[in-house]
Amino acid sequence: MERFSAVAIDGPAGSGKSTIARTVAQELGFLYIDTGAMYRSVALKAKLKGVDLEDEAAMAEVAAGVSICFDATGTRVLLDGADVSEQIRTPEITAITKYAARVVAVRERMVELQRAMAANRPVVMEGRDITTVVLKEAKWRFFVTASAEERANRRFKEFKERGHDVDYDQLLSEIIARDESDNEVGPMKDALEIAHNGGGIVLVDTTLMSPAQVVDAIVDNVRANP
Ligand code: DC
């Protein structure tokens, strides 16, 4: 099977994988692709169209007709040509994205778009099913994680720094709830199992690491295994 010149990164909510993947892409000169932004975009479009989020056929139809593009840095997201980079990150969209992510036909369409994005150039792609489904033939595969408490702690500090008053226990229960809904999809469990069994996915536990250390560990691993 052909091995993609791609870095695939999966991990749970709050693991810091987006920042890490973006920096790894910059260092390697690869294109960065945030697949969570794509599921968020489908949810946003469904909401704007007034689609019943529980109606799987209607959600699939939204996904079938959607156009999602990224700018060269991978940080701006264009949904049907409009920049929705901020709109897809609101708490409301974060909460309803699961209605897009759980529909098989939506996932199939996203996987198709994601593979097309990785077909002609080296990418760093991050999400939940990249190492096990989308780019399972990627040359480099990583599962980035941290304890739920550490992930809640990082979110807590981020909010505080931005001057928002938040409750640590609430953040922790939100992280645990998102882990549960993400695990319903399945590939995350598969990725962890492969990582634990030495099946070619490198497990990076970032609980005691700085973001810069995580980036260095991944970039070093890629360069050491060309
Ligand atoms: O990484 P994120 O928080 O932006 O992801 C948003 C949601 O999309 C999250 O609840 C899980 C889902 N998702 C997914 O099911 N598969 C992916 N490849 C990426 C994200």
CSV table of C-alpha atoms and ligand atoms in Angstrom, one decimal:
chain,number,residue,atom,x,y,z
A,1,MET,CA,0.0,0.0,0.0
A,2,GLU,CA,1.3,3.5,-0.8
A,3,ARG,CA,2.5,5.4,2.2
A,4,PHE,CA,1.3,9.0,2.3
A,5,SER,CA,3.8,11.7,2.9
A,6,ALA,CA,1.7,13.0,5.7
A,7,VAL,CA,1.7,13.5,9.5
A,8,ALA,CA,-1.6,12.2,11.1
A,9,ILE,CA,-2.4,13.4,14.6
A,10,ASP,CA,-5.4,12.4,16.7
A,11,GLY,CA,-6.2,13.2,20.3
A,12,PRO,CA,-9.0,14.2,22.6
A,13,ALA,CA,-10.5,17.7,23.2
A,14,GLY,CA,-8.2,20.0,25.0
A,15,SER,CA,-5.0,17.9,24.3
A,16,GLY,CA,-3.5,20.9,22.6
A,17,LYS,CA,-3.2,19.0,19.3
A,18,SER,CA,-4.4,21.9,17.1
A,19,THR,CA,-1.6,24.3,18.3
A,20,ILE,CA,0.9,21.5,18.1
A,21,ALA,CA,-0.2,20.3,14.6
A,22,ARG,CA,-0.1,23.9,13.3
A,23,THR,CA,3.4,24.5,14.6
A,24,VAL,CA,4.7,21.1,13.3
A,25,ALA,CA,3.3,21.9,9.9
A,26,GLN,CA,5.1,25.3,9.9
A,27,GLU,CA,8.4,23.6,10.9
A,28,LEU,CA,8.1,20.9,8.3
A,29,GLY,CA,6.7,23.2,5.6
A,30,PHE,CA,3.6,21.0,5.2
A,31,LEU,CA,0.0,22.2,4.8
A,32,TYR,CA,-2.0,22.2,8.1
A,33,ILE,CA,-5.5,20.7,8.0
A,34,ASP,CA,-7.9,20.9,11.0
A,35,THR,CA,-10.6,18.4,10.4
A,36,GLY,CA,-12.6,19.4,13.5
A,37,ALA,CA,-13.2,22.7,11.8
A,38,MET,CA,-14.9,20.7,9.0
A,39,TYR,CA,-17.4,19.0,11.3
A,40,ARG,CA,-18.0,22.3,13.0
A,41,SER,CA,-18.7,23.9,9.6
A,42,VAL,CA,-21.3,21.3,8.7
A,43,ALA,CA,-23.0,21.9,12.1
A,44,LEU,CA,-22.9,25.6,11.5
A,45,LYS,CA,-24.4,25.3,8.0
A,46,ALA,CA,-27.2,23.0,9.4
A,47,LYS,CA,-28.0,25.5,12.1
A,48,LEU,CA,-28.1,28.4,9.6
A,49,LYS,CA,-30.4,26.5,7.3
A,50,GLY,CA,-32.7,25.6,10.2
A,51,VAL,CA,-32.1,21.9,9.6
A,52,ASP,CA,-33.4,19.5,12.3
A,53,LEU,CA,-30.0,18.4,13.9
A,54,GLU,CA,-31.5,15.0,14.8
A,55,ASP,CA,-32.5,14.3,11.2
A,56,GLU,CA,-29.6,12.2,9.9
A,57,ALA,CA,-30.7,12.3,6.2
A,58,ALA,CA,-31.0,16.1,6.3
A,59,MET,CA,-27.5,16.4,8.0
A,60,ALA,CA,-26.1,14.1,5.3
A,61,GLU,CA,-27.6,16.4,2.6
A,62,VAL,CA,-26.0,19.4,4.2
A,63,ALA,CA,-22.6,17.7,4.1
A,64,ALA,CA,-23.1,16.5,0.5
A,65,GLY,CA,-23.5,20.1,-0.7
A,66,VAL,CA,-21.0,21.8,1.4
A,67,SER,CA,-17.8,23.5,0.2
A,68,ILE,CA,-15.0,23.8,2.9
A,69,CYS,CA,-11.6,25.3,2.2
A,70,PHE,CA,-8.7,26.5,4.3
A,71,ASP,CA,-6.3,29.3,3.6
A,72,ALA,CA,-2.6,28.6,3.1
A,73,THR,CA,-1.9,28.6,6.9
A,74,GLY,CA,-4.9,26.4,7.6
A,75,THR,CA,-6.2,28.8,10.2
A,76,ARG,CA,-9.0,30.5,8.2
A,77,VAL,CA,-11.9,28.3,7.3
A,78,LEU,CA,-14.2,29.2,4.3
A,79,LEU,CA,-17.6,27.6,4.3
A,80,ASP,CA,-19.3,28.0,0.9
A,81,GLY,CA,-16.9,30.9,0.3
A,82,ALA,CA,-17.6,32.8,3.6
A,83,ASP,CA,-15.0,33.1,6.4
A,84,VAL,CA,-16.5,31.3,9.4
A,85,SER,CA,-13.3,30.9,11.4
A,86,GLU,CA,-14.7,32.6,14.5
A,87,GLN,CA,-18.3,31.5,14.1
A,88,ILE,CA,-17.5,27.7,14.3
A,89,ARG,CA,-15.7,28.1,17.6
A,90,THR,CA,-18.6,29.4,19.7
A,91,PRO,CA,-19.8,27.3,22.6
A,92,GLU,CA,-23.1,26.7,20.8
A,93,ILE,CA,-21.4,25.3,17.7
A,94,THR,CA,-19.0,23.3,19.9
A,95,ALA,CA,-22.0,21.7,21.6
A,96,ILE,CA,-24.0,20.8,18.4
A,97,THR,CA,-21.1,19.5,16.3
A,98,LYS,CA,-21.7,16.0,17.6
A,99,TYR,CA,-24.9,15.9,15.6
A,100,ALA,CA,-22.8,16.2,12.4
A,101,ALA,CA,-19.9,14.0,13.6
A,102,ARG,CA,-22.1,11.0,14.5
A,103,VAL,CA,-23.8,10.6,11.0
A,104,VAL,CA,-22.0,8.0,9.0
A,105,ALA,CA,-22.8,9.7,5.6
A,106,VAL,CA,-21.4,13.0,6.9
A,107,ARG,CA,-18.2,11.3,8.0
A,108,GLU,CA,-17.8,9.5,4.7
A,109,ARG,CA,-18.1,12.9,2.9
A,110,MET,CA,-15.6,14.6,5.2
A,111,VAL,CA,-13.1,11.7,4.7
A,112,GLU,CA,-13.4,12.0,1.0
A,113,LEU,CA,-12.7,15.8,1.1
A,114,GLN,CA,-9.8,15.2,3.6
A,115,ARG,CA,-8.2,12.6,1.4
A,116,ALA,CA,-8.5,14.9,-1.6
A,117,MET,CA,-6.7,17.7,0.4
A,118,ALA,CA,-3.8,15.3,1.2
A,119,ALA,CA,-3.5,13.8,-2.2
A,120,ASN,CA,-1.1,16.1,-3.9
A,121,ARG,CA,1.0,17.7,-1.2
A,122,PRO,CA,2.4,16.8,2.2
A,123,VAL,CA,0.0,17.7,5.1
A,124,VAL,CA,-0.2,17.6,8.8
A,125,MET,CA,-3.8,16.6,9.4
A,126,GLU,CA,-5.4,16.4,12.9
A,127,GLY,CA,-8.6,15.1,14.3
A,128,ARG,CA,-10.1,12.0,15.8
A,129,ASP,CA,-10.0,9.4,13.0
A,130,ILE,CA,-6.9,10.5,11.0
A,131,THR,CA,-4.5,7.8,12.1
A,132,THR,CA,-7.0,5.0,11.8
A,133,VAL,CA,-9.3,5.9,8.9
A,134,VAL,CA,-8.5,9.1,6.9
A,135,LEU,CA,-4.8,8.7,6.5
A,136,LYS,CA,-4.1,5.3,8.0
A,137,GLU,CA,-1.4,4.9,5.4
A,138,ALA,CA,0.4,8.1,6.6
A,139,LYS,CA,4.1,7.7,7.1
A,140,TRP,CA,3.9,9.3,10.5
A,141,ARG,CA,1.1,8.8,13.0
A,142,PHE,CA,0.7,10.3,16.5
A,143,PHE,CA,-1.8,10.1,19.3
A,144,VAL,CA,-1.5,13.2,21.5
A,145,THR,CA,-3.2,13.2,24.9
A,146,ALA,CA,-3.1,14.4,28.5
A,147,SER,CA,-5.0,13.6,31.6
A,148,ALA,CA,-8.6,15.0,31.7
A,149,GLU,CA,-7.5,17.1,34.8
A,150,GLU,CA,-4.5,18.6,33.0
A,151,ARG,CA,-6.6,19.4,29.9
A,152,ALA,CA,-9.3,21.1,32.1
A,153,ASN,CA,-6.4,22.9,33.9
A,154,ARG,CA,-5.1,24.2,30.6
A,155,ARG,CA,-8.5,25.4,29.5
A,156,PHE,CA,-9.0,27.1,32.9
A,157,LYS,CA,-5.7,29.0,32.5
A,158,GLU,CA,-6.5,30.0,28.9
A,159,PHE,CA,-9.9,31.5,30.0
A,160,LYS,CA,-8.3,33.2,33.0
A,161,GLU,CA,-5.7,34.8,30.8
A,162,ARG,CA,-8.4,36.2,28.6
A,163,GLY,CA,-10.1,37.6,31.6
A,164,HIS,CA,-13.1,35.2,31.7
A,165,ASP,CA,-14.3,33.8,35.0
A,166,VAL,CA,-14.8,30.1,34.7
A,167,ASP,CA,-15.4,27.2,37.0
A,168,TYR,CA,-12.7,24.4,36.9
A,169,ASP,CA,-15.1,21.6,37.9
A,170,GLN,CA,-17.5,22.6,35.1
A,171,LEU,CA,-14.6,22.6,32.6
A,172,LEU,CA,-13.6,19.2,33.8
A,173,SER,CA,-17.1,17.8,33.4
A,174,GLU,CA,-17.4,19.3,29.9
A,175,ILE,CA,-14.1,17.7,28.9
A,176,ILE,CA,-15.2,14.3,30.2
A,177,ALA,CA,-18.6,14.7,28.4
A,178,ARG,CA,-16.9,15.5,25.1
A,179,ASP,CA,-14.5,12.5,25.6
A,180,GLU,CA,-17.6,10.3,26.0
A,181,SER,CA,-19.4,11.6,22.9
A,182,ASP,CA,-16.1,11.5,20.9
A,183,ASN,CA,-15.6,7.9,22.0
A,184,GLU,CA,-19.0,6.9,20.6
A,185,VAL,CA,-17.5,7.4,17.2
A,186,GLY,CA,-15.0,4.6,17.8
A,187,PRO,CA,-11.7,5.5,16.0
A,188,MET,CA,-10.2,7.2,19.0
A,189,LYS,CA,-10.3,3.9,21.0
A,190,ASP,CA,-8.8,2.1,18.0
A,191,ALA,CA,-6.0,4.6,17.8
A,192,LEU,CA,-5.1,4.3,21.5
A,193,GLU,CA,-5.2,0.5,21.2
A,194,ILE,CA,-2.8,0.6,18.2
A,195,ALA,CA,-0.5,3.0,20.0
A,196,HIS,CA,-0.4,0.8,23.1
A,197,ASN,CA,0.3,-2.3,21.1
A,198,GLY,CA,3.2,-0.7,19.2
A,199,GLY,CA,1.3,-0.8,15.9
A,200,GLY,CA,2.8,2.3,14.3
A,201,ILE,CA,1.0,5.1,16.1
A,202,VAL,CA,3.3,7.0,18.5
A,203,LEU,CA,1.6,7.9,21.8
A,204,VAL,CA,2.6,11.3,23.1
A,205,ASP,CA,1.4,11.9,26.7
A,206,THR,CA,1.7,15.7,27.1
A,207,THR,CA,0.6,15.9,30.7
A,208,LEU,CA,4.1,16.9,31.9
A,209,MET,CA,5.3,18.5,28.6
A,210,SER,CA,5.3,22.0,27.3
A,211,PRO,CA,3.8,22.6,23.8
A,212,ALA,CA,7.4,23.3,22.5
A,213,GLN,CA,8.6,20.0,23.8
A,214,VAL,CA,5.7,18.2,22.1
A,215,VAL,CA,6.4,19.9,18.8
A,216,ASP,CA,10.1,19.0,19.1
A,217,ALA,CA,9.3,15.4,19.9
A,218,ILE,CA,7.0,15.0,16.8
A,219,VAL,CA,9.3,16.9,14.4
A,220,ASP,CA,12.4,14.9,15.6
A,221,ASN,CA,10.4,11.7,15.1
A,222,VAL,CA,9.4,12.6,11.6
A,223,ARG,CA,13.0,13.7,10.6
A,224,ALA,CA,14.4,10.5,12.2
A,225,ASN,CA,12.0,8.3,10.1
A,226,PRO,CA,12.1,9.8,6.6
B,1,DC,O1,-11.1,19.1,17.4
B,1,DC,P1,-12.4,19.9,17.6
B,1,DC,O2,-12.8,20.1,19.0
B,1,DC,O3,-12.5,21.1,16.7
B,1,DC,O4,-13.6,18.9,17.0
B,1,DC,C1,-14.9,19.3,16.9
B,1,DC,C2,-15.8,18.0,17.0
B,1,DC,O5,-15.7,17.3,15.8
B,1,DC,C3,-15.5,17.0,18.1
B,1,DC,O6,-16.6,16.9,19.0
B,1,DC,C4,-15.2,15.7,17.5
B,1,DC,C5,-15.5,15.9,16.0
B,1,DC,N1,-14.5,15.4,15.1
B,1,DC,C6,-14.6,14.2,14.6
B,1,DC,O7,-15.6,13.5,14.9
B,1,DC,N2,-13.7,13.7,13.7
B,1,DC,C7,-12.6,14.4,13.4
B,1,DC,N3,-11.7,14.0,12.5
B,1,DC,C8,-12.5,15.7,14.0
B,1,DC,C9,-13.4,16.2,14.8
